[in-house]
Short mmCIF file of C-alpha atoms in Angstrom, two decimals:
data_model
loop_
_atom_site.label_atom_id
_atom_site.label_comp_id
_atom_site.label_asym_id
_atom_site.label_seq_id
_atom_site.Cartn_x
_atom_site.Cartn_y
_atom_site.Cartn_z
CA UNK A 1 -31.38 10.45 -11.14
CA UNK A 2 -29.67 10.84 -7.93
CA UNK A 3 -27.82 14.06 -7.26
CA UNK A 4 -24.65 14.49 -5.18
CA UNK A 5 -23.78 17.97 -4.32
CA UNK A 6 -20.53 19.12 -2.39
CA UNK A 7 -19.65 22.14 -0.66
CA UNK A 8 -17.81 24.34 -0.84
CA UNK A 9 -16.28 23.83 -4.31
CA UNK A 10 -13.21 25.54 -3.19
CA UNK A 11 -11.49 25.99 0.11
CA UNK A 12 -8.00 27.59 1.04
CA UNK A 13 -6.85 27.18 4.66
CA UNK A 14 -3.51 27.86 6.59
CA UNK A 15 -1.69 24.94 7.92
CA UNK A 16 -3.03 24.09 11.20
CA UNK A 17 -6.73 25.03 10.53
CA UNK A 18 -9.79 22.73 10.79
CA UNK A 19 -12.32 22.36 8.12
CA UNK A 20 -15.46 20.56 7.20
CA UNK A 21 -16.68 19.39 4.06
CA UNK A 22 -20.38 18.62 3.27
CA UNK A 23 -21.98 16.14 0.85
CA UNK A 24 -25.77 16.27 0.24
CA UNK A 25 -27.50 13.52 -1.78
CA UNK A 26 -31.11 13.64 -3.05
CA UNK A 27 -32.32 10.19 -2.43
CA UNK A 28 -31.86 7.25 -0.16
CA UNK A 29 -28.61 5.22 -0.87
CA UNK A 30 -27.02 2.04 -0.02
CA UNK A 31 -23.67 3.55 0.89
CA UNK A 32 -21.39 6.45 0.82
CA UNK A 33 -17.68 6.64 0.31
CA UNK A 34 -15.12 9.63 0.73
CA UNK A 35 -12.06 9.90 -1.45
CA UNK A 36 -9.00 12.05 -1.55
CA UNK A 37 -7.45 12.77 -4.86
CA UNK A 38 -4.01 14.20 -4.22
CA UNK A 39 -2.16 16.71 -6.58
CA UNK A 40 -0.55 13.63 -8.31
CA UNK A 41 -3.84 12.27 -9.17
CA UNK A 42 -4.18 9.25 -6.96
CA UNK A 43 -7.56 8.42 -5.78
CA UNK A 44 -7.50 7.15 -2.17
CA UNK A 45 -10.30 5.65 -0.16
CA UNK A 46 -10.79 7.60 3.04
CA UNK A 47 -14.10 6.27 4.46
CA UNK A 48 -16.76 3.80 3.81
CA UNK A 49 -19.60 5.15 5.78
CA UNK A 50 -23.12 4.34 5.29
CA UNK A 51 -24.27 6.01 8.57
CA UNK A 52 -22.68 6.94 11.99
CA UNK A 53 -19.38 8.29 12.66
CA UNK A 54 -15.79 7.16 11.90
CA UNK A 55 -12.40 8.40 12.67
CA UNK A 56 -8.94 7.83 11.10
CA UNK A 57 -6.27 10.01 12.61
CA UNK A 58 -6.92 13.66 11.88
CA UNK A 59 -9.93 12.81 9.72
CA UNK A 60 -13.34 11.82 10.72
CA UNK A 61 -16.65 11.51 8.76
CA UNK A 62 -20.18 11.37 9.77
CA UNK A 63 -23.15 10.42 7.65
CA UNK A 64 -26.85 11.00 8.68
CA UNK A 65 -28.48 8.70 6.14
CA UNK A 66 -32.07 9.83 7.22
CA UNK A 67 -31.19 13.51 6.34
CA UNK A 68 -29.20 12.59 3.35
CA UNK A 69 -25.92 14.29 4.17
CA UNK A 70 -22.48 13.37 5.35
CA UNK A 71 -19.60 15.63 6.70
CA UNK A 72 -15.83 15.00 6.26
CA UNK A 73 -13.95 16.85 9.16
CA UNK A 74 -10.19 17.41 8.73
CA UNK A 75 -8.38 18.86 11.86
CA UNK A 76 -5.00 20.39 12.24
CA UNK A 77 -4.60 20.59 8.27
CA UNK A 78 -1.27 19.75 6.77
CA UNK A 79 -0.07 20.65 3.34
CA UNK A 80 -0.34 16.92 2.22
CA UNK A 81 -4.15 17.25 2.79
CA UNK A 82 -4.32 19.43 -0.30
CA UNK A 83 -6.22 17.92 -3.37
CA UNK A 84 -9.87 17.17 -4.28
CA UNK A 85 -12.20 15.52 -1.76
CA UNK A 86 -14.74 13.61 -3.43
CA UNK A 87 -18.08 11.86 -1.97
CA UNK A 88 -19.65 9.09 -3.79
CA UNK A 89 -22.81 7.22 -3.27
CA UNK A 90 -23.69 3.83 -3.85
CA UNK A 91 -26.74 3.26 -5.86
CA UNK A 92 -26.84 -0.52 -6.91
CA UNK A 93 -23.19 -0.93 -7.22
CA UNK A 94 -22.83 2.07 -9.32
CA UNK A 95 -21.11 4.96 -7.46
CA UNK A 96 -22.54 8.44 -8.33
CA UNK A 97 -19.90 11.02 -7.70
CA UNK A 98 -20.31 14.66 -6.31
CA UNK A 99 -18.18 17.33 -8.17
CA UNK A 100 -15.49 17.49 -5.30
CA UNK A 101 -14.15 19.99 -3.03
CA UNK A 102 -10.81 21.48 -4.04
CA UNK A 103 -8.75 22.02 -0.78
CA UNK A 104 -5.52 24.03 -0.70
CA UNK A 105 -3.64 24.17 2.51
CA UNK A 106 -1.05 26.86 2.56
CA UNK A 107 2.23 26.52 4.60
CA UNK B 1 -0.98 -7.90 -5.80
CA UNK B 2 -0.71 -5.18 -3.05
CA UNK B 3 -2.75 -2.73 -4.81
CA UNK B 4 -4.78 -2.14 -8.17
CA UNK B 5 -1.97 -2.03 -10.95
CA UNK B 6 -2.70 -0.37 -14.29
CA UNK B 7 -0.59 -0.31 -17.56
CA UNK B 8 0.40 1.53 -19.45
CA UNK B 9 0.53 4.56 -17.19
CA UNK B 10 0.67 6.86 -20.30
CA UNK B 11 -0.46 6.10 -23.84
CA UNK B 12 -0.20 8.37 -26.69
CA UNK B 13 -1.86 7.36 -29.88
CA UNK B 14 -2.84 8.60 -33.29
CA UNK B 15 -6.63 8.86 -34.05
CA UNK B 16 -7.96 5.75 -35.56
CA UNK B 17 -5.58 3.44 -33.69
CA UNK B 18 -6.89 0.81 -31.32
CA UNK B 19 -5.68 0.83 -27.75
CA UNK B 20 -5.88 -1.66 -24.79
CA UNK B 21 -5.61 -0.66 -21.22
CA UNK B 22 -5.04 -3.25 -18.56
CA UNK B 23 -6.05 -3.55 -15.04
CA UNK B 24 -4.76 -5.90 -12.55
CA UNK B 25 -6.85 -5.71 -9.29
CA UNK B 26 -6.13 -6.42 -5.75
CA UNK B 27 -5.66 -10.22 -5.29
CA UNK B 28 -9.05 -11.83 -4.12
CA UNK B 29 -11.09 -8.98 -5.21
CA UNK B 30 -14.25 -10.16 -6.85
CA UNK B 31 -15.61 -6.84 -8.26
CA UNK B 32 -13.61 -4.72 -10.88
CA UNK B 33 -14.86 -1.36 -12.30
CA UNK B 34 -13.71 1.02 -15.03
CA UNK B 35 -13.87 4.56 -14.85
CA UNK B 36 -12.96 7.53 -16.86
CA UNK B 37 -11.96 10.84 -15.46
CA UNK B 38 -11.88 14.25 -17.32
CA UNK B 39 -9.64 16.88 -15.74
CA UNK B 40 -11.45 18.62 -12.94
CA UNK B 41 -14.36 16.25 -12.71
CA UNK B 42 -15.17 13.10 -10.61
CA UNK B 43 -14.86 9.84 -12.26
CA UNK B 44 -17.45 8.50 -14.66
CA UNK B 45 -18.62 4.91 -14.51
CA UNK B 46 -17.95 2.90 -17.64
CA UNK B 47 -18.51 -0.81 -16.61
CA UNK B 48 -18.37 -3.33 -13.94
CA UNK B 49 -17.47 -7.06 -13.42
CA UNK B 50 -18.08 -9.58 -10.75
CA UNK B 51 -15.81 -12.51 -11.36
CA UNK B 52 -15.62 -12.98 -15.19
CA UNK B 53 -19.21 -11.64 -15.72
CA UNK B 54 -19.83 -8.10 -17.05
CA UNK B 55 -22.66 -7.03 -14.91
CA UNK B 56 -23.15 -3.52 -16.38
CA UNK B 57 -21.76 -1.96 -19.39
CA UNK B 58 -24.22 1.00 -19.44
CA UNK B 59 -21.51 3.57 -19.11
CA UNK B 60 -19.37 2.54 -22.15
CA UNK B 61 -19.90 5.67 -24.61
CA UNK B 62 -20.36 3.67 -27.67
CA UNK B 63 -19.66 0.45 -29.34
CA UNK B 64 -16.03 1.30 -29.99
CA UNK B 65 -15.43 0.72 -26.17
CA UNK B 66 -15.37 -2.94 -24.80
CA UNK B 67 -13.97 -4.65 -21.75
CA UNK B 68 -13.30 -8.28 -20.72
CA UNK B 69 -12.20 -10.14 -17.66
CA UNK B 70 -11.92 -13.66 -19.09
CA UNK B 71 -10.54 -15.34 -15.98
CA UNK B 72 -12.07 -13.13 -13.51
CA UNK B 73 -8.92 -11.41 -12.50
CA UNK B 74 -7.05 -9.17 -14.93
CA UNK B 75 -9.24 -6.87 -17.09
CA UNK B 76 -8.67 -5.07 -20.39
CA UNK B 77 -10.48 -2.06 -21.68
CA UNK B 78 -10.32 -1.86 -25.44
CA UNK B 79 -11.04 1.39 -27.33
CA UNK B 80 -11.13 0.79 -31.16
CA UNK B 81 -10.69 3.54 -33.85
CA UNK B 82 -9.77 6.01 -31.21
CA UNK B 83 -10.96 9.74 -31.44
CA UNK B 84 -9.63 12.82 -29.91
CA UNK B 85 -12.70 12.97 -27.57
CA UNK B 86 -11.56 9.78 -26.04
CA UNK B 87 -8.39 11.42 -24.35
CA UNK B 88 -8.86 11.05 -20.75
CA UNK B 89 -7.43 9.22 -17.55
CA UNK B 90 -8.93 5.72 -17.27
CA UNK B 91 -9.23 4.34 -14.24
CA UNK B 92 -9.73 0.90 -12.76
CA UNK B 93 -10.97 0.03 -9.22
CA UNK B 94 -11.54 -3.14 -7.45
CA UNK B 95 -13.38 -4.07 -4.26
CA UNK B 96 -13.87 -7.26 -2.28
CA UNK B 97 -17.45 -7.48 -3.61
CA UNK B 98 -19.68 -5.01 -5.07
CA UNK B 99 -20.26 -1.67 -3.35
CA UNK B 100 -22.37 -2.83 -0.27
CA UNK B 101 -20.94 -4.25 2.94
CA UNK B 102 -17.05 -4.56 2.45
CA UNK B 103 -17.32 -2.64 -0.82
CA UNK B 104 -14.71 -0.24 -0.30
CA UNK B 105 -13.32 0.90 -3.70
CA UNK B 106 -9.53 0.92 -4.30
CA UNK B 107 -8.25 2.69 -7.44
CA UNK B 108 -5.19 2.07 -9.43
CA UNK B 109 -2.97 5.11 -10.58
CA UNK B 110 -4.87 5.30 -13.88
CA UNK B 111 -3.89 5.10 -17.58
CA UNK B 112 -3.66 8.61 -19.24
CA UNK B 113 -4.57 8.25 -22.98
CA UNK B 114 -4.03 11.14 -25.19
CA UNK B 115 -5.47 10.81 -28.93
CA UNK B 116 -3.49 13.09 -31.36
#
């Protein structure tokens, strides 16, 4: 089946730093979504991004479907950005999830 | 409603008891999904509905697990004769339709099940 790999698995940064999270997938997919799971366990949809680039405030995402990867950029990190970032690819309505990147932003 | 609502938020039960977990999706959302999430891992697909029709139940671990959505809105995930290995966070999500165009998934806060 399709494999979804996220890197790095863990990332610790100081407040104000920028970061890039990567998601590689092994096969063609219909779509890709990025989620943030905050320390309280809430799962929040960040981007729905089959291809191209989207921006939302300090966050942006780029998916290059032909090369089977997506990047999530976080600029000027804040402590509230801490949590786990998941990418999930859409394969016939089932989402296949990566293992996540655990991000810790230190004040 | 404004968001996906799940109840109960926390459920502690004894092994062998039946539990029912409820999900109220965002109003107007056609698709409803159930996931299970173990600590430190991504969500694991359980089952999926479009309207009242269960499209795929391949993720349900065994026949003790069942789900329904009789009127195409609220859904119930039922676990019969619970076992300790069923302890997990059970998450419900809804989308306007599917996971294709317009298919952003919105998750509820989850129901944490603990089986003693």
